[in-house]
Amino acid sequence: MADDKMNFNATWAMAVGGMVGGGIFSVLGVIIQSAGEWAWLSFVIAGLIALVSAHSYNQLSIKYGEGGGAFTFLRKINHQGFAGSLSWILILGYILTLSVYAFTFGHYVAHIFELGSWLPRVLGVAIIALLTFINLKGVSNTSTFEIITVYGKLLVLLGLAVYGLAEWMPEQLTKGVSPKPWHAAIMGAGTIFMAYEGFQLLSYDYNDLKNPDKTLPKATIWSVLTVIFIYVLVTLGTTMIVGADTIIEKKEVALSIAGKMAMGTIGLVIVTIAAAFSTGSAINATLFSTARLMENVAEKKDLPHLFVKENDENIPYYAILIIAALASALAIIGSLSSLVDAASIIFLFTFGTVNFIAFHQQAKYKWICFTGSILCGLAIVADIIEKIEKIPFSLIGLIVISVSLFVFRPYILKKIK
């Protein structure tokens, strides 16, 4: 029924929740380490790329009148082979994102108890296991719950930002670290792009939106603008409270440290609760959406038929279990910086592809779409150049895995039915 479909408020909340869900809690320390006092500008640059990409996603969703995102867009222009390969890369990106969310959840919650370095990894795996069980039982978040949690965490983040900005001390931006040139912001933007991953999930839910041709563009554009604003304020405000050196040193729990310094134990608890709910809801939504994506891809015979199988609750259980297992493994063995960086590159590549498709398909304001594809490409190149100097084993591994998926996907599909 039409009344059951998501209106603008619910759609906006879902998009904001998808981005902020693990975004700022996960990447703040990573970006300050990379861009220093220009971290706020990195968020603006990455946000502008996301804004352009949102336009392309919106135009293609409206053009084809159905959900499915990049996988559907490529199939519509008869690039089935590339669509299948990109879907595999995109699924890998979502698994990496899940591992980042789980990693972040574990560290924020464990920070309160301080029982040892083993606890964050255990908690990260535990939250994935719990939400996997919930998803298999067919229980999911309602849009009303999502709206409440989104406004709650935005209130906490804004409160923290305002507290810090009120104590404006510019010297905190370079406290204990060497100043960075302004162009470090360009390099940094590619590194933390995954902080804007999430709005595109709405393109999967096109048919669940009320008046989607109007609601989808309006909600996604305003959600990205909102998140840019929040990220800039939180970056500056938090740095004013604790200083750049502390955020880098404690990057896994930077916002909790800021909360404690601002309001003592109460601040620590409030920020930890916000982080736990935020990352937990992001894990739940991403786990479910990725499983549905795998099911959709498998139905088109671009993944083994195994992933089409559903349980009694109509949940693709093999997909859920495989995603959860891989994300758990990455959360155990990965570092925050390497996981964030790998996920960012995958989403830059995917968004760049969608921007180019929109340009090729003569979408409205196609010059915006073309600009988006160029910006995504430049951000990837900038990120790779920066990482090459540091012997990036994680980056090399990502490239090898991605190329292998493109090359060997047809053979894998023939062997595994």
mmCIF file of C-alpha atoms in Angstrom, residues 31-227:
data_model
loop_
_atom_site.group_PDB
_atom_site.id
_atom_site.type_symbol
_atom_site.label_atom_id
_atom_site.label_comp_id
_atom_site.label_asym_id
_atom_site.label_seq_id
_atom_site.Cartn_x
_atom_site.Cartn_y
_atom_site.Cartn_z
ATOM 1 C CA ILE A 31 41.776 11.532 7.955
ATOM 2 C CA ILE A 32 43.485 13.786 10.502
ATOM 3 C CA GLN A 33 46.541 11.549 10.284
ATOM 4 C CA SER A 34 46.451 11.893 6.492
ATOM 5 C CA ALA A 35 45.406 15.532 5.982
ATOM 6 C CA GLY A 36 46.170 17.186 9.314
ATOM 7 C CA GLU A 37 44.580 20.603 9.751
ATOM 8 C CA TRP A 38 42.949 20.223 6.303
ATOM 9 C CA ALA A 39 40.899 17.187 7.329
ATOM 10 C CA TRP A 40 37.714 19.267 7.224
ATOM 11 C CA LEU A 41 38.450 20.143 3.580
ATOM 12 C CA SER A 42 38.902 16.440 2.762
ATOM 13 C CA PHE A 43 35.351 15.862 3.968
ATOM 14 C CA VAL A 44 34.118 18.723 1.774
ATOM 15 C CA ILE A 45 35.898 17.377 -1.328
ATOM 16 C CA ALA A 46 34.732 13.793 -0.758
ATOM 17 C CA GLY A 47 31.256 15.140 -0.041
ATOM 18 C CA LEU A 48 31.119 17.020 -3.342
ATOM 19 C CA ILE A 49 32.047 13.808 -5.178
ATOM 20 C CA ALA A 50 29.262 12.027 -3.282
ATOM 21 C CA LEU A 51 26.839 14.850 -4.144
ATOM 22 C CA VAL A 52 27.561 14.531 -7.866
ATOM 23 C CA SER A 53 27.340 10.739 -7.661
ATOM 24 C CA ALA A 54 23.978 11.009 -5.895
ATOM 25 C CA HIS A 55 22.698 13.003 -8.881
ATOM 26 C CA SER A 56 23.798 10.214 -11.241
ATOM 27 C CA TYR A 57 22.248 7.466 -9.113
ATOM 28 C CA ASN A 58 19.003 9.445 -8.939
ATOM 29 C CA GLN A 59 18.793 10.094 -12.674
ATOM 30 C CA LEU A 60 19.477 6.466 -13.624
ATOM 31 C CA SER A 61 17.010 5.126 -11.042
ATOM 32 C CA ILE A 62 14.318 7.434 -12.427
ATOM 33 C CA LYS A 63 15.218 6.582 -16.039
ATOM 34 C CA TYR A 64 14.886 2.831 -15.512
ATOM 35 C CA GLY A 65 12.145 3.012 -12.877
ATOM 36 C CA GLU A 66 13.495 0.223 -10.705
ATOM 37 C CA GLY A 67 15.949 -0.530 -7.926
ATOM 38 C CA GLY A 68 19.256 -2.338 -8.151
ATOM 39 C CA GLY A 69 21.935 0.325 -8.298
ATOM 40 C CA ALA A 70 25.103 -0.083 -10.382
ATOM 41 C CA PHE A 71 24.416 -3.746 -11.198
ATOM 42 C CA THR A 72 21.006 -2.925 -12.743
ATOM 43 C CA PHE A 73 22.325 0.167 -14.551
ATOM 44 C CA LEU A 74 25.053 -1.828 -16.302
ATOM 45 C CA ARG A 75 22.686 -4.621 -17.317
ATOM 46 C CA LYS A 76 20.288 -2.070 -18.762
ATOM 47 C CA ILE A 77 22.974 -0.885 -21.189
ATOM 48 C CA ASN A 78 23.844 -4.486 -22.111
ATOM 49 C CA HIS A 79 27.121 -4.768 -20.228
ATOM 50 C CA GLN A 80 26.191 -8.008 -18.488
ATOM 51 C CA GLY A 81 29.768 -9.244 -18.104
ATOM 52 C CA PHE A 82 31.013 -6.026 -16.588
ATOM 53 C CA ALA A 83 27.867 -5.782 -14.461
ATOM 54 C CA GLY A 84 28.577 -9.192 -12.951
ATOM 55 C CA SER A 85 32.230 -8.405 -12.294
ATOM 56 C CA LEU A 86 31.426 -5.003 -10.786
ATOM 57 C CA SER A 87 28.793 -6.589 -8.560
ATOM 58 C CA TRP A 88 31.445 -8.881 -7.112
ATOM 59 C CA ILE A 89 33.734 -5.901 -6.443
ATOM 60 C CA LEU A 90 30.832 -3.965 -4.922
ATOM 61 C CA ILE A 91 29.936 -6.874 -2.635
ATOM 62 C CA LEU A 92 33.577 -6.932 -1.518
ATOM 63 C CA GLY A 93 33.277 -3.221 -0.756
ATOM 64 C CA TYR A 94 30.220 -3.796 1.421
ATOM 65 C CA ILE A 95 31.976 -6.628 3.254
ATOM 66 C CA LEU A 96 34.931 -4.322 3.925
ATOM 67 C CA THR A 97 32.513 -1.664 5.139
ATOM 68 C CA LEU A 98 30.865 -4.156 7.480
ATOM 69 C CA SER A 99 34.273 -5.043 8.907
ATOM 70 C CA VAL A 100 34.990 -1.341 9.518
ATOM 71 C CA TYR A 101 31.665 -0.916 11.325
ATOM 72 C CA ALA A 102 32.293 -4.031 13.435
ATOM 73 C CA PHE A 103 35.875 -2.932 14.175
ATOM 74 C CA THR A 104 34.593 0.488 15.260
ATOM 75 C CA PHE A 105 31.757 -0.963 17.366
ATOM 76 C CA GLY A 106 34.172 -3.270 19.178
ATOM 77 C CA HIS A 107 36.684 -0.556 19.994
ATOM 78 C CA TYR A 108 34.147 2.004 21.221
ATOM 79 C CA VAL A 109 32.341 -0.452 23.504
ATOM 80 C CA ALA A 110 35.556 -2.088 24.741
ATOM 81 C CA HIS A 111 37.035 1.327 25.565
ATOM 82 C CA ILE A 112 34.676 1.623 28.545
ATOM 83 C CA PHE A 113 35.756 -1.704 30.055
ATOM 84 C CA GLU A 114 39.507 -1.609 29.252
ATOM 85 C CA LEU A 115 39.957 -5.363 29.662
ATOM 86 C CA GLY A 116 42.661 -5.856 27.048
ATOM 87 C CA SER A 117 43.407 -5.635 23.320
ATOM 88 C CA TRP A 118 41.513 -8.858 22.631
ATOM 89 C CA LEU A 119 38.098 -7.491 23.642
ATOM 90 C CA PRO A 120 37.449 -5.094 20.689
ATOM 91 C CA ARG A 121 37.933 -7.897 18.142
ATOM 92 C CA VAL A 122 35.713 -10.256 20.113
ATOM 93 C CA LEU A 123 32.971 -7.625 20.415
ATOM 94 C CA GLY A 124 33.245 -6.850 16.689
ATOM 95 C CA VAL A 125 32.655 -10.492 15.786
ATOM 96 C CA ALA A 126 29.928 -10.774 18.425
ATOM 97 C CA ILE A 127 27.864 -7.884 17.030
ATOM 98 C CA ILE A 128 28.070 -9.353 13.512
ATOM 99 C CA ALA A 129 26.999 -12.750 14.863
ATOM 100 C CA LEU A 130 24.084 -11.232 16.800
ATOM 101 C CA LEU A 131 22.793 -9.197 13.854
ATOM 102 C CA THR A 132 23.259 -12.161 11.519
ATOM 103 C CA PHE A 133 20.995 -14.201 13.813
ATOM 104 C CA ILE A 134 18.444 -11.365 13.896
ATOM 105 C CA ASN A 135 18.482 -11.047 10.105
ATOM 106 C CA LEU A 136 18.046 -14.789 9.647
ATOM 107 C CA LYS A 137 14.957 -14.574 11.838
ATOM 108 C CA GLY A 138 13.558 -11.937 9.502
ATOM 109 C CA VAL A 139 13.658 -9.088 12.020
ATOM 110 C CA SER A 140 14.777 -5.739 10.603
ATOM 111 C CA ASN A 141 14.759 -2.091 11.581
ATOM 112 C CA THR A 142 11.652 -0.078 10.806
ATOM 113 C CA SER A 143 11.911 3.334 9.203
ATOM 114 C CA THR A 144 10.497 4.872 12.415
ATOM 115 C CA PHE A 145 13.309 3.376 14.492
ATOM 116 C CA GLU A 146 15.851 4.584 11.933
ATOM 117 C CA ILE A 147 14.490 8.132 12.121
ATOM 118 C CA ILE A 148 14.747 8.140 15.932
ATOM 119 C CA THR A 149 18.315 6.795 15.994
ATOM 120 C CA VAL A 150 19.461 9.188 13.265
ATOM 121 C CA TYR A 151 18.205 12.256 15.089
ATOM 122 C CA GLY A 152 19.695 10.904 18.322
ATOM 123 C CA LYS A 153 23.206 10.462 16.986
ATOM 124 C CA LEU A 154 23.081 13.759 15.087
ATOM 125 C CA LEU A 155 22.171 15.491 18.352
ATOM 126 C CA VAL A 156 25.151 13.888 20.118
ATOM 127 C CA LEU A 157 27.557 14.754 17.290
ATOM 128 C CA LEU A 158 26.322 18.327 17.002
ATOM 129 C CA GLY A 159 26.515 18.792 20.774
ATOM 130 C CA LEU A 160 30.124 17.615 20.773
ATOM 131 C CA ALA A 161 30.958 19.851 17.802
ATOM 132 C CA VAL A 162 29.362 22.957 19.301
ATOM 133 C CA TYR A 163 31.160 22.401 22.625
ATOM 134 C CA GLY A 164 34.510 22.224 20.846
ATOM 135 C CA LEU A 165 33.883 25.135 18.493
ATOM 136 C CA ALA A 166 32.907 27.313 21.449
ATOM 137 C CA GLU A 167 36.454 26.752 22.771
ATOM 138 C CA TRP A 168 37.976 27.782 19.424
ATOM 139 C CA MET A 169 41.751 27.188 19.592
ATOM 140 C CA PRO A 170 43.251 26.892 16.080
ATOM 141 C CA GLU A 171 46.564 25.658 17.476
ATOM 142 C CA GLN A 172 44.800 22.392 18.366
ATOM 143 C CA LEU A 173 44.587 21.564 14.635
ATOM 144 C CA THR A 174 48.363 21.002 14.523
ATOM 145 C CA LYS A 175 49.013 20.057 18.147
ATOM 146 C CA GLY A 176 51.787 17.471 18.299
ATOM 147 C CA VAL A 177 51.886 16.922 14.519
ATOM 148 C CA SER A 178 53.650 18.538 11.573
ATOM 149 C CA PRO A 179 51.550 21.010 9.542
ATOM 150 C CA LYS A 180 50.292 19.661 6.220
ATOM 151 C CA PRO A 181 50.058 21.474 2.848
ATOM 152 C CA TRP A 182 46.519 22.272 1.704
ATOM 153 C CA HIS A 183 46.660 19.723 -1.116
ATOM 154 C CA ALA A 184 46.909 16.967 1.508
ATOM 155 C CA ALA A 185 43.127 17.403 1.657
ATOM 156 C CA ILE A 186 42.865 16.073 -1.911
ATOM 157 C CA MET A 187 44.831 12.944 -1.035
ATOM 158 C CA GLY A 188 42.823 12.524 2.139
ATOM 159 C CA ALA A 189 39.458 12.754 0.386
ATOM 160 C CA GLY A 190 40.058 9.472 -1.435
ATOM 161 C CA THR A 191 41.247 7.778 1.735
ATOM 162 C CA ILE A 192 38.011 8.305 3.671
ATOM 163 C CA PHE A 193 35.430 8.270 0.883
ATOM 164 C CA MET A 194 33.653 5.302 2.475
ATOM 165 C CA ALA A 195 32.308 7.801 5.038
ATOM 166 C CA TYR A 196 29.817 8.835 2.322
ATOM 167 C CA GLU A 197 28.857 5.275 1.388
ATOM 168 C CA GLY A 198 25.218 4.596 2.203
ATOM 169 C CA PHE A 199 22.991 7.004 0.272
ATOM 170 C CA GLN A 200 23.167 4.771 -2.818
ATOM 171 C CA LEU A 201 21.417 1.965 -0.925
ATOM 172 C CA LEU A 202 18.216 3.947 -1.494
ATOM 173 C CA SER A 203 18.497 3.137 -5.197
ATOM 174 C CA TYR A 204 17.951 -0.522 -4.220
ATOM 175 C CA ASP A 205 14.720 0.505 -2.473
ATOM 176 C CA TYR A 206 13.308 2.597 -5.341
ATOM 177 C CA ASN A 207 9.980 0.764 -5.356
ATOM 178 C CA ASP A 208 9.573 1.220 -1.590
ATOM 179 C CA LEU A 209 9.604 5.025 -1.790
ATOM 180 C CA LYS A 210 6.527 7.237 -1.897
ATOM 181 C CA ASN A 211 6.548 9.181 -5.202
ATOM 182 C CA PRO A 212 10.156 8.032 -5.862
ATOM 183 C CA ASP A 213 10.852 10.305 -8.848
ATOM 184 C CA LYS A 214 10.583 13.299 -6.510
ATOM 185 C CA THR A 215 11.427 11.804 -3.127
ATOM 186 C CA LEU A 216 14.664 10.039 -4.128
ATOM 187 C CA PRO A 217 16.523 13.057 -5.642
ATOM 188 C CA LYS A 218 15.376 15.446 -2.942
ATOM 189 C CA ALA A 219 16.194 13.102 -0.046
ATOM 190 C CA THR A 220 19.595 11.954 -1.281
ATOM 191 C CA ILE A 221 20.870 15.426 -2.182
ATOM 192 C CA TRP A 222 19.758 16.920 1.139
ATOM 193 C CA SER A 223 21.154 13.950 3.047
ATOM 194 C CA VAL A 224 24.607 14.355 1.494
ATOM 195 C CA LEU A 225 24.582 18.109 2.196
ATOM 196 C CA THR A 226 23.572 17.402 5.800
ATOM 197 C CA VAL A 227 26.371 14.880 6.261
#
